[in-house]
Short mmCIF file of C-alpha atoms in Angstrom, two decimals:
data_model
loop_
_atom_site.label_atom_id
_atom_site.label_comp_id
_atom_site.label_asym_id
_atom_site.label_seq_id
_atom_site.Cartn_x
_atom_site.Cartn_y
_atom_site.Cartn_z
CA MET A 1 97.95 58.89 143.58
CA SER A 2 95.14 57.49 145.59
CA PRO A 3 92.65 54.97 144.33
CA ASP A 4 88.97 56.08 143.57
CA ALA A 5 86.10 54.29 144.99
CA SER A 6 86.41 51.16 142.82
CA GLY A 7 89.97 50.71 144.13
CA ALA A 8 91.43 51.61 140.69
CA ALA A 9 94.06 54.26 140.46
CA PRO A 10 92.99 57.16 138.37
CA ARG A 11 94.70 57.37 135.07
CA ALA A 12 97.11 60.55 134.85
CA GLU A 13 95.92 62.84 132.14
CA VAL A 14 97.80 62.73 128.98
CA PRO A 15 98.53 66.36 127.69
CA GLN A 16 97.23 66.97 124.30
CA THR A 17 99.46 67.98 121.54
CA ARG A 18 98.18 70.75 119.36
CA VAL A 19 98.44 69.71 115.67
CA ILE A 20 98.53 72.28 113.16
CA ALA A 21 97.56 71.39 109.59
CA PHE A 22 98.71 73.11 106.47
CA GLU A 23 97.17 72.28 103.01
CA LEU A 24 99.07 73.22 99.48
CA ALA A 25 97.65 73.13 96.06
CA VAL A 26 99.81 70.83 93.92
CA ALA A 27 99.93 70.72 90.20
CA PRO A 28 97.93 67.76 88.91
CA GLU A 29 101.16 66.46 86.89
CA ALA A 30 103.24 66.33 90.20
CA ALA A 31 102.21 62.80 90.78
CA ALA A 32 105.94 62.13 92.05
CA LEU A 33 105.68 64.61 94.99
CA LEU A 34 105.59 62.05 97.69
CA ARG A 35 109.00 60.62 96.63
CA HIS A 36 110.55 64.01 96.99
CA PRO A 37 113.92 63.53 98.95
CA ALA A 38 112.77 66.09 101.67
CA LEU A 39 109.82 63.74 102.47
CA ALA A 40 111.81 60.60 101.75
CA ALA A 41 114.36 61.51 104.61
CA ARG A 42 111.49 61.82 106.89
CA ARG A 43 109.38 58.79 105.87
CA LEU A 44 108.48 56.16 108.35
CA GLY A 45 107.32 53.05 107.02
CA GLN A 46 105.19 52.45 103.83
CA ALA A 47 102.82 54.83 102.20
CA ARG A 48 98.98 53.94 102.65
CA GLY A 49 96.52 54.68 99.71
CA ALA A 50 92.84 54.35 98.99
CA GLU A 51 90.29 55.59 96.47
CA ALA A 52 88.41 58.44 97.78
CA THR A 53 85.33 60.71 96.92
CA VAL A 54 83.98 63.64 98.52
CA VAL A 55 80.60 64.91 97.48
CA PHE A 56 79.47 68.60 97.72
CA HIS A 57 75.79 69.26 98.55
CA ASP A 58 73.82 72.56 98.36
CA THR A 59 70.54 73.68 97.64
CA ALA A 60 69.48 74.36 93.87
CA GLU A 61 70.03 77.94 94.73
CA GLY A 62 73.24 77.74 96.11
CA ALA A 63 72.27 78.80 99.71
CA LEU A 64 75.01 77.33 101.50
CA ALA A 65 77.51 78.79 99.02
CA ASP A 66 75.99 82.15 99.44
CA GLU A 67 76.94 82.07 103.25
CA GLY A 68 80.30 80.87 102.43
CA LEU A 69 79.50 77.22 103.32
CA ALA A 70 80.08 74.06 102.05
CA LEU A 71 78.29 70.38 102.93
CA ALA A 72 80.84 67.58 102.01
CA VAL A 73 79.86 63.85 102.29
CA GLU A 74 82.54 61.11 102.10
CA PRO A 75 81.35 57.62 101.69
CA ARG A 76 82.91 55.28 104.15
CA GLY A 77 81.72 51.85 103.96
CA ARG A 78 77.88 51.58 104.09
CA GLY A 79 77.60 54.80 105.56
CA ALA A 80 79.43 58.10 105.15
CA VAL A 81 81.01 60.97 107.01
CA GLN A 82 79.26 64.58 106.51
CA ARG A 83 81.36 68.00 107.29
CA LEU A 84 80.12 71.52 107.22
CA LEU A 85 83.01 73.32 105.96
CA ARG A 86 83.63 77.12 105.66
CA SER A 87 84.78 77.79 102.19
CA LEU A 88 85.15 81.45 102.68
CA PRO A 89 85.56 83.69 105.72
CA GLY A 90 82.73 84.15 107.91
CA GLU A 91 81.93 87.19 110.08
CA ASP A 92 84.97 87.01 111.90
CA ALA A 93 86.84 87.51 108.95
CA ARG A 94 89.42 85.02 109.57
CA ALA A 95 91.25 84.12 106.64
CA GLU A 96 94.66 81.96 106.96
CA PRO A 97 96.49 81.21 104.09
CA ALA A 98 97.63 77.59 103.72
CA ARG A 99 95.38 76.09 106.11
CA PRO A 100 92.40 73.66 105.31
CA ALA A 101 88.81 74.71 105.47
CA ALA A 102 87.43 74.97 109.11
CA VAL A 103 85.20 71.92 109.97
CA LEU A 104 82.15 73.64 111.71
CA ALA A 105 80.40 70.14 112.26
CA GLU A 106 81.07 66.63 111.57
CA THR A 107 78.50 63.80 111.62
CA ARG A 108 78.60 59.96 110.94
CA LEU A 109 75.85 59.00 108.77
CA PRO A 110 74.24 55.60 108.20
CA ARG A 111 73.88 56.23 104.66
CA SER A 112 75.73 57.96 101.88
CA GLY A 113 73.40 60.84 101.19
CA PRO A 114 73.40 64.26 103.40
CA ASP A 115 71.53 64.81 106.36
CA ALA A 116 70.64 68.43 107.15
CA ALA A 117 68.90 67.67 110.54
CA PRO A 118 72.26 67.65 112.70
CA LEU A 119 72.96 70.96 110.98
CA ALA A 120 70.15 73.10 112.61
CA GLY A 121 71.23 76.54 113.43
CA LEU A 122 74.49 76.10 111.72
CA ILE A 123 73.23 76.39 108.16
CA PRO A 124 70.72 79.21 106.46
CA GLU A 125 67.10 78.71 107.11
CA ALA A 126 66.71 78.62 103.14
CA ALA A 127 68.46 75.24 103.33
CA GLU A 128 66.99 73.56 106.36
CA GLY A 129 64.22 71.22 105.36
CA THR A 130 65.32 71.54 101.74
CA PRO A 131 66.50 68.95 99.19
CA LEU A 132 70.35 69.09 98.84
CA PRO A 133 71.53 67.79 95.74
CA ALA A 134 75.01 66.84 94.95
CA VAL A 135 76.78 69.74 93.04
CA ALA A 136 80.08 68.45 92.31
CA ALA A 137 82.55 65.69 93.63
CA ALA A 138 86.30 65.37 94.11
CA SER A 139 87.19 61.94 93.17
CA GLY A 140 90.95 60.38 93.25
CA ARG A 141 93.16 58.83 95.29
CA ARG A 142 94.48 59.57 99.03
CA VAL A 143 97.91 58.69 99.77
CA THR A 144 99.28 58.97 103.55
CA LEU A 145 103.02 58.83 104.54
CA ARG A 146 103.68 59.03 108.19
CA LEU A 147 106.76 61.07 108.94
CA ALA A 148 109.43 61.77 111.46
CA GLY A 149 108.01 64.04 114.40
CA GLY A 150 104.71 62.62 114.30
CA MET A 151 103.94 64.50 110.88
CA THR A 152 101.48 62.96 108.62
CA ALA A 153 101.43 63.82 104.85
CA THR A 154 98.42 63.27 102.81
CA LEU A 155 97.92 63.71 99.01
CA PHE A 156 94.70 63.79 97.69
CA ALA A 157 94.83 63.89 93.86
CA GLY A 158 92.34 63.10 91.06
CA ARG A 159 89.33 64.97 89.28
CA LEU A 160 86.66 67.55 90.31
CA ARG A 161 83.56 66.42 88.55
CA ALA A 162 80.28 68.04 87.85
CA VAL A 163 77.49 67.40 85.45
CA ALA A 164 78.79 69.63 82.40
CA ALA A 165 82.44 69.81 83.32
CA GLU A 166 85.54 68.36 85.20
CA ARG A 167 89.29 69.20 85.79
CA ASP A 168 92.28 67.57 87.69
CA PHE A 169 93.04 68.65 91.48
CA ALA A 170 95.60 67.81 93.73
CA ARG A 171 95.93 68.98 97.40
CA LEU A 172 98.72 68.09 99.96
CA THR A 173 97.77 68.31 103.70
CA LEU A 174 100.61 68.17 106.21
CA ALA A 175 99.62 67.70 109.86
CA VAL A 176 102.23 68.63 112.14
CA PRO A 177 102.29 68.44 115.99
CA GLU A 178 103.37 71.90 117.62
CA ALA A 179 106.80 70.42 118.69
CA ALA A 180 107.73 69.79 115.04
CA LEU A 181 106.42 73.09 113.71
CA ALA A 182 109.75 74.21 112.71
CA ASP A 183 110.59 70.91 110.86
CA GLY A 184 107.30 70.74 109.23
CA LEU A 185 107.78 74.41 107.86
CA ASP A 186 111.24 73.64 106.65
CA LEU A 187 109.86 70.49 104.76
CA LEU A 188 107.07 72.45 103.25
CA ARG A 189 109.66 75.23 101.96
CA ALA A 190 111.80 72.44 100.75
CA LEU A 191 108.79 71.17 98.70
CA ALA A 192 107.99 74.45 97.52
CA ALA A 193 111.29 75.29 96.07
CA ASP A 194 111.37 72.91 93.50
CA ARG A 195 108.16 71.33 93.01
CA PRO A 196 104.87 73.17 91.52
CA VAL A 197 103.19 73.50 95.00
CA ALA A 198 101.76 76.81 96.13
CA VAL A 199 99.53 78.23 98.90
CA PRO A 200 95.82 77.98 97.20
CA ALA A 201 94.04 81.22 96.77
CA ALA A 202 90.50 79.17 96.99
CA SER A 203 89.40 76.32 99.06
CA LEU A 204 88.86 72.91 97.22
CA ALA A 205 85.08 73.23 97.97
CA GLU A 206 84.80 76.69 96.20
CA GLU A 207 87.00 75.16 93.20
CA ALA A 208 84.47 72.36 93.01
CA ARG A 209 81.40 74.69 93.00
CA ALA A 210 83.22 76.99 90.19
CA VAL A 211 83.53 73.64 88.05
CA ALA A 212 80.08 72.89 88.54
CA LEU A 213 78.88 76.38 87.53
CA GLY A 214 81.46 77.23 84.91
CA VAL A 215 82.60 80.55 86.88
CA PRO A 216 85.78 81.58 88.46
CA ALA A 217 86.51 80.40 91.95
CA ARG A 218 85.95 82.96 94.56
CA PRO A 219 89.05 83.76 96.45
CA LEU A 220 89.42 83.46 100.02
CA TRP A 221 90.20 87.02 100.05
CA ARG A 222 90.31 90.05 98.11
CA GLY A 223 90.57 93.80 98.82
CA PRO A 224 91.54 95.80 101.98
CA PRO A 225 92.10 93.89 105.52
CA ASP A 226 89.23 93.55 108.05
CA LEU A 227 90.30 93.52 111.24
CA THR A 228 87.06 94.01 112.98
CA GLY A 229 86.90 90.80 115.12
CA ALA A 230 90.49 91.11 116.29
CA GLU A 231 91.29 92.07 119.88
CA THR A 232 95.00 92.41 120.48
CA VAL A 233 97.77 93.90 118.75
CA GLU A 234 99.25 90.43 117.72
CA ASP A 235 95.83 89.12 116.31
CA GLY A 236 95.29 92.29 114.29
CA ALA A 237 98.87 91.29 113.00
CA ARG A 238 98.49 87.99 111.89
CA ARG A 239 94.89 89.06 110.65
CA ALA A 240 96.13 91.68 108.33
CA ILE A 241 99.15 89.29 106.78
CA GLY A 242 96.91 86.50 106.42
CA GLN A 243 94.41 88.26 104.40
CA LEU A 244 96.57 90.44 102.54
CA THR A 245 98.66 87.49 101.29
CA LEU A 246 95.42 85.79 100.10
CA ALA A 247 94.62 88.97 98.16
CA LEU A 248 98.15 89.02 96.59
CA LEU A 249 97.42 85.25 95.61
CA ALA A 250 94.00 86.00 94.16
CA ALA A 251 95.34 88.59 92.19
CA ALA A 252 98.51 86.89 90.95
CA PRO A 253 97.08 84.58 88.22
CA ILE A 254 95.15 87.63 86.58
CA ALA A 255 98.09 89.30 86.57
CA ALA A 256 100.15 86.68 85.08
CA GLU A 257 97.56 86.23 82.32
CA GLY A 258 98.11 89.67 81.46
CA SER A 259 94.88 90.56 79.54
CA ASN A 260 93.35 92.49 82.51
CA PRO A 261 95.42 95.39 83.77
CA GLU A 262 93.66 94.88 87.38
CA GLY A 263 95.79 91.84 88.16
CA VAL A 264 98.90 93.45 88.46
CA HIS A 265 97.20 96.68 89.80
CA GLN A 266 95.66 94.49 92.79
CA ALA A 267 98.91 92.60 93.01
CA ARG A 268 100.65 95.87 93.97
CA VAL A 269 98.03 97.00 96.03
CA ALA A 270 98.21 93.84 98.19
CA ILE A 271 101.78 94.07 98.50
CA ARG A 272 101.85 97.62 99.46
CA ARG A 273 99.24 97.02 101.96
CA LEU A 274 101.32 94.15 103.27
CA ARG A 275 104.29 96.47 103.60
CA THR A 276 102.36 98.90 105.31
CA ALA A 277 100.86 96.34 107.76
CA LEU A 278 104.51 95.13 108.60
CA THR A 279 105.73 98.54 109.19
CA LEU A 280 102.98 99.42 111.45
CA PHE A 281 103.01 96.77 113.46
CA ARG A 282 106.91 96.55 113.78
CA PRO A 283 107.02 97.78 117.40
CA ALA A 284 105.17 94.53 118.31
CA ILE A 285 106.27 92.05 115.70
CA GLY A 286 109.74 93.29 114.17
CA CYS A 287 112.36 90.88 113.94
CA ALA A 288 114.87 89.85 111.23
CA ALA A 289 112.28 87.54 109.50
CA VAL A 290 109.39 90.21 109.28
CA SER A 291 112.22 92.73 107.80
CA GLU A 292 113.22 90.01 105.50
CA LEU A 293 109.56 89.61 104.30
CA LYS A 294 109.06 93.29 103.88
CA ASP A 295 112.22 93.41 101.68
CA ARG A 296 111.35 90.34 99.74
CA LEU A 297 107.74 91.98 98.87
CA GLY A 298 109.36 95.11 97.93
CA ALA A 299 111.31 93.42 95.38
CA LEU A 300 108.43 91.83 94.02
CA ALA A 301 106.59 95.22 93.89
CA ARG A 302 109.39 96.42 91.95
CA ALA A 303 109.24 93.50 89.39
CA LEU A 304 105.62 94.27 88.79
CA GLY A 305 106.17 98.07 88.41
CA PRO A 306 107.03 98.46 84.78
CA ALA A 307 103.97 96.60 83.63
CA ARG A 308 101.75 98.59 85.72
CA ASP A 309 103.41 101.98 84.38
CA TRP A 310 102.72 100.94 80.41
CA ASP A 311 99.31 99.96 81.65
CA VAL A 312 98.54 103.29 82.95
CA PHE A 313 100.13 105.35 80.06
CA ILE A 314 98.52 103.02 77.43
CA ALA A 315 95.08 103.24 78.96
CA GLY A 316 95.41 107.00 79.61
CA ALA A 317 97.70 109.44 77.95
CA LEU A 318 98.70 107.42 74.97
CA GLY A 319 94.90 106.47 74.11
CA GLU A 320 94.37 110.13 74.42
CA ILE A 321 97.13 111.17 72.13
CA VAL A 322 96.42 108.49 69.45
CA ALA A 323 92.62 109.54 69.22
CA ALA A 324 93.94 113.25 68.99
CA PHE A 325 96.76 112.78 66.36
CA ASP A 326 94.61 110.08 64.05
CA GLY A 327 96.64 108.98 61.28
CA GLU A 328 99.90 110.65 62.26
CA THR A 329 102.56 107.69 61.56
CA ALA A 330 105.10 108.71 64.32
CA ILE A 331 102.30 108.39 67.11
CA ALA A 332 100.93 105.41 65.52
CA SER A 333 104.59 103.64 65.76
CA LEU A 334 105.12 105.09 69.28
CA ALA A 335 101.80 103.27 70.27
CA ARG A 336 103.08 100.10 68.69
CA ALA A 337 106.37 100.31 70.49
CA ALA A 338 104.59 100.96 73.62
CA GLN A 339 102.69 98.07 73.18
CA ALA A 340 105.66 95.87 72.74
CA ALA A 341 107.20 97.09 75.71
CA ARG A 342 104.13 96.42 77.57
CA ALA A 343 104.33 92.75 76.25
CA ALA A 344 107.92 92.54 77.59
CA ALA A 345 106.70 93.74 80.92
CA TYR A 346 104.20 91.26 81.19
CA ALA A 347 106.62 88.62 80.38
CA GLU A 348 108.60 89.68 83.17
CA VAL A 349 105.66 89.26 85.57
CA ARG A 350 104.88 85.87 84.44
CA ALA A 351 108.52 84.79 84.90
CA THR A 352 108.45 86.42 88.43
CA LEU A 353 105.13 84.88 89.31
CA ALA A 354 105.96 81.41 88.02
CA ALA A 355 109.45 81.46 89.99
CA PRO A 356 110.02 79.41 93.10
CA SER A 357 110.79 82.72 94.95
CA PHE A 358 107.16 83.52 94.69
CA GLY A 359 105.78 80.46 96.02
CA LEU A 360 108.11 80.78 98.85
CA LEU A 361 107.55 84.19 99.71
CA THR A 362 103.63 83.31 100.19
CA LEU A 363 104.31 80.25 101.99
CA ASP A 364 106.67 82.28 104.33
CA LEU A 365 103.89 84.85 104.88
CA ALA A 366 101.62 82.09 105.72
CA ALA A 367 104.04 80.63 108.07
CA ALA A 368 104.41 83.78 109.92
CA VAL A 369 100.61 83.68 110.64
CA ALA A 370 100.62 80.22 111.75
CA ALA A 371 104.22 80.30 113.63
CA PRO A 372 104.89 83.93 114.44
CA PRO A 373 108.41 84.28 114.25
CA TRP A 374 108.72 87.45 116.51
CA ARG A 375 107.82 85.18 119.28
CA ALA A 376 111.27 83.61 119.33
CA GLY A 377 112.44 87.26 120.44
CA GLU A 378 113.37 88.62 124.03
CA ASP A 379 111.92 91.93 123.69
CA ALA A 380 109.87 92.08 126.84
CA GLU A 381 108.30 95.52 125.68
CA ALA A 382 107.36 94.07 122.26
CA ALA A 383 105.73 91.20 123.83
CA VAL A 384 103.63 93.25 126.42
CA LEU A 385 102.60 95.47 123.35
CA ARG A 386 101.41 92.15 121.42
CA ASP A 387 98.70 91.60 124.13
CA THR A 388 97.67 95.22 124.03
CA ALA A 389 94.08 96.21 122.87
CA LEU A 390 94.19 96.80 119.20
CA GLU A 391 92.12 99.87 119.10
CA ASP A 392 94.44 101.58 121.55
CA PHE A 393 97.29 100.57 119.42
CA ALA A 394 95.36 101.57 115.93
CA ALA A 395 94.35 105.06 117.41
CA GLY A 396 98.03 106.00 118.36
CA ALA A 397 99.36 104.70 114.86
CA LEU A 398 96.57 106.74 112.76
CA SER A 399 97.63 109.69 114.87
CA ARG A 400 101.19 109.49 114.10
CA ARG A 401 100.40 108.77 110.35
CA PHE A 402 98.21 111.98 110.51
CA LYS A 403 100.73 114.03 111.89
CA ARG A 404 103.47 113.06 109.31
CA LEU A 405 100.92 113.89 106.57
CA MET A 406 100.26 117.34 108.12
CA ARG A 407 104.06 117.76 108.40
CA ALA A 408 104.59 117.04 104.86
CA GLY A 409 101.49 119.50 103.42
CA ASP A 410 102.62 122.37 105.71
CA GLY A 411 102.73 125.46 103.59
CA PHE A 412 101.16 123.72 100.91
CA ALA A 413 101.26 126.75 98.54
CA ARG A 414 104.94 126.91 98.63
CA LEU A 415 105.90 123.15 98.09
CA ASP A 416 108.04 122.45 95.20
CA ILE A 417 107.45 119.40 92.93
CA PRO A 418 109.87 116.96 95.10
CA ALA A 419 108.00 117.98 98.10
CA LEU A 420 104.63 117.41 96.43
CA HIS A 421 105.71 113.97 95.57
CA ALA A 422 106.72 113.19 99.08
CA LEU A 423 103.49 114.56 100.28
CA ARG A 424 101.78 112.15 97.66
CA ILE A 425 103.68 109.31 99.14
CA GLN A 426 102.48 110.34 102.64
CA ALA A 427 98.89 110.48 101.54
CA LYS A 428 98.99 106.94 100.02
CA ARG A 429 100.63 105.62 103.41
CA MET A 430 97.73 107.43 105.35
CA ARG A 431 95.20 105.95 103.11
CA TYR A 432 96.59 102.56 103.52
CA VAL A 433 96.66 102.88 107.26
CA GLY A 434 93.05 104.09 107.27
CA GLU A 435 92.01 101.05 105.26
CA LEU A 436 94.03 98.51 107.64
CA PHE A 437 92.38 99.85 110.76
CA GLY A 438 89.13 101.35 109.46
CA GLY A 439 86.93 98.36 110.40
CA LEU A 440 87.44 99.44 114.06
CA TYR A 441 85.97 102.75 113.66
CA ARG A 442 82.20 103.96 112.63
CA ALA A 443 81.96 103.87 108.56
CA LYS A 444 80.56 106.97 107.54
CA LYS A 445 83.01 109.17 109.07
CA ARG A 446 85.99 106.87 107.97
CA ARG A 447 84.87 106.95 104.51
CA ARG A 448 84.63 110.51 104.17
CA PHE A 449 88.08 110.84 105.67
CA GLN A 450 89.65 108.37 103.26
CA LYS A 451 87.70 109.86 100.24
CA ALA A 452 89.65 113.27 101.19
CA VAL A 453 92.92 111.57 101.58
CA GLY A 454 92.47 109.62 98.29
CA ALA A 455 91.51 113.00 96.51
CA VAL A 456 94.94 114.47 97.69
CA GLN A 457 96.48 111.27 96.59
CA ASP A 458 95.04 111.53 93.08
CA ALA A 459 95.47 114.98 92.18
CA LEU A 460 99.15 114.72 93.44
CA GLY A 461 99.39 111.70 91.08
CA HIS A 462 98.74 113.67 87.89
CA LEU A 463 101.96 115.77 88.75
CA ASN A 464 103.84 112.43 89.14
CA ASP A 465 102.38 111.39 85.76
CA THR A 466 104.87 113.96 83.99
CA ALA A 467 107.98 112.26 85.57
CA VAL A 468 106.62 108.73 84.68
CA ALA A 469 105.97 109.53 81.11
CA ALA A 470 109.49 110.73 80.71
CA GLY A 471 110.96 107.63 82.16
CA LEU A 472 108.83 105.49 79.63
CA MET A 473 109.97 107.72 76.48
CA ARG A 474 113.72 107.21 77.82
CA THR A 475 112.91 103.41 77.68
CA LEU A 476 111.65 103.60 74.25
CA ALA A 477 114.35 105.96 73.08
CA LYS A 478 116.97 103.28 74.12
CA ARG A 479 115.24 100.51 72.01
CA GLU A 480 114.59 102.61 68.98
CA PRO A 481 116.13 106.19 68.62
CA GLY A 482 114.48 108.85 66.33
CA ARG A 483 111.26 109.33 68.34
CA ALA A 484 112.01 112.70 69.27
CA TRP A 485 109.07 114.40 67.90
CA ALA A 486 106.57 111.78 69.05
CA SER A 487 108.05 111.70 72.55
CA GLY A 488 108.12 115.49 72.91
CA VAL A 489 104.21 115.12 72.12
CA VAL A 490 103.85 112.75 74.92
CA GLN A 491 105.58 114.64 77.54
CA GLY A 492 103.82 118.00 76.45
CA TRP A 493 100.31 116.31 76.57
CA VAL A 494 100.84 115.04 80.09
CA ALA A 495 102.42 118.11 81.36
CA ALA A 496 99.52 120.38 80.10
CA LYS A 497 97.12 117.81 81.82
CA ALA A 498 99.16 118.25 84.91
CA ALA A 499 99.10 122.14 84.81
CA HIS A 500 95.82 121.95 86.73
CA ALA A 501 96.84 119.17 89.03
CA ARG A 502 98.24 121.60 91.48
CA GLU A 503 95.25 123.62 91.84
CA ASP A 504 93.22 120.28 92.35
CA ALA A 505 95.38 119.15 94.67
CA ALA A 506 95.42 122.45 96.85
CA GLU A 507 91.70 122.29 96.81
CA ALA A 508 91.76 118.62 98.00
CA TRP A 509 94.33 119.50 100.87
CA THR A 510 92.19 122.23 102.01
CA THR A 511 89.28 119.59 102.20
CA LEU A 512 91.30 117.26 104.15
CA ALA A 513 92.55 119.72 106.50
CA GLY A 514 89.04 120.30 107.43
CA ARG A 515 87.99 117.02 107.78
CA ALA A 516 88.10 115.49 111.76
CA PRO A 517 90.25 112.36 112.15
CA PHE A 518 87.76 109.30 112.14
CA TRP A 519 89.44 107.69 115.10
CA ASN A 520 88.75 110.72 117.40
CA GLY A 521 85.53 110.16 118.89
#
């Protein structure tokens, strides 16, 4: 090593260790979390704790929140640290579960109030030169533990406070050097297995805003995935898994509450979309861990299935039958029994979503995004495919799925009921694949195609209603025999409605066959 002009030997560059931060929501009553054996076994030295307050600022009209931004100011001595956070995904649609809000800018301030000047160009024009009053604050105690492997665990717990409301909060952040990633994920799994720790559906800044406005927190993601900004196959897979995990987490509390059928419905849709993504990307990311995730998602979908069946039946066919047979005691009794069966199904939903297995599943999905398990494999062909352009992969996947759909519907007029049921499943899968990759293509053509696929799926769904209704009637018969007449009315009613479904499905199939695939030109 030769000296520089001053005669001093230049210092060797120290390689920077990449640190990955995870953030979990903690039930506020879990104050003993830091004494958990998994943390105690890795603990180095004494815990360091101090009172802390983070104040969130915005314009009176919420200009920052409208753009998915949050301005957080934390007093430090006589000054403060100001951070511009992304509280909701931006235009690039990046949404990674169990990760802290991205810091877009950080500034040291000589005083405690916010200063928008350093944020010029980063915040909307409506917020520049405009007062940024405090909206809410997170006040409490921040305790930090040093752990083996260079990890650091920080628990920030206290109260979210606004003018008209307040509530408890607690967040655990684990900073993990890349070399210790496997141990860090094992630690998080140990905490989630027997403590009320979960992947959050919303950022802390968004929860503070919700307290201030008296509205539900906006989740980090809901609805279908958006792979618009993804370039490679692996990037697309990770984005899809992350976004849909967050969509599942957003639906879970609504499903557990039970009064709104959309909760279970959207949870099941998120699960099906996740399983579709894991299947489609299998050539690139297939491994034992991914197969296990898909199986666990399937088990979760089955646990939620009865609640969804009762919701659809009660809101649809049964409601029509009750109205048509007003005052008929046997039908009224059947309706009460159906409501009781729905309540039992929702008790199962609540138990399933409250169990550690659900928290571990969502944590493992988040871990798959942060530390892809498929990279440990030795499949060179899969490794090459992961770096392939996503658009090329998507076109092939869409074409293969479309061919399967067309084969399933070949000779539509001659298809029997089992074949039509199989066609409905293929249509559903085609619809999900179209959703997954749709953002890569022109919207107008994609929407027309997806609408045609949806029409086939919906029309064939009416044929399936007969089988579902028969199964539900068998369930009630086991609990309380003697409902033969009322059960017959239900099955006859549903069968009569399904009588025209085949004609509707044939018309929808003809329309779909005439639609040009949106990924071809």
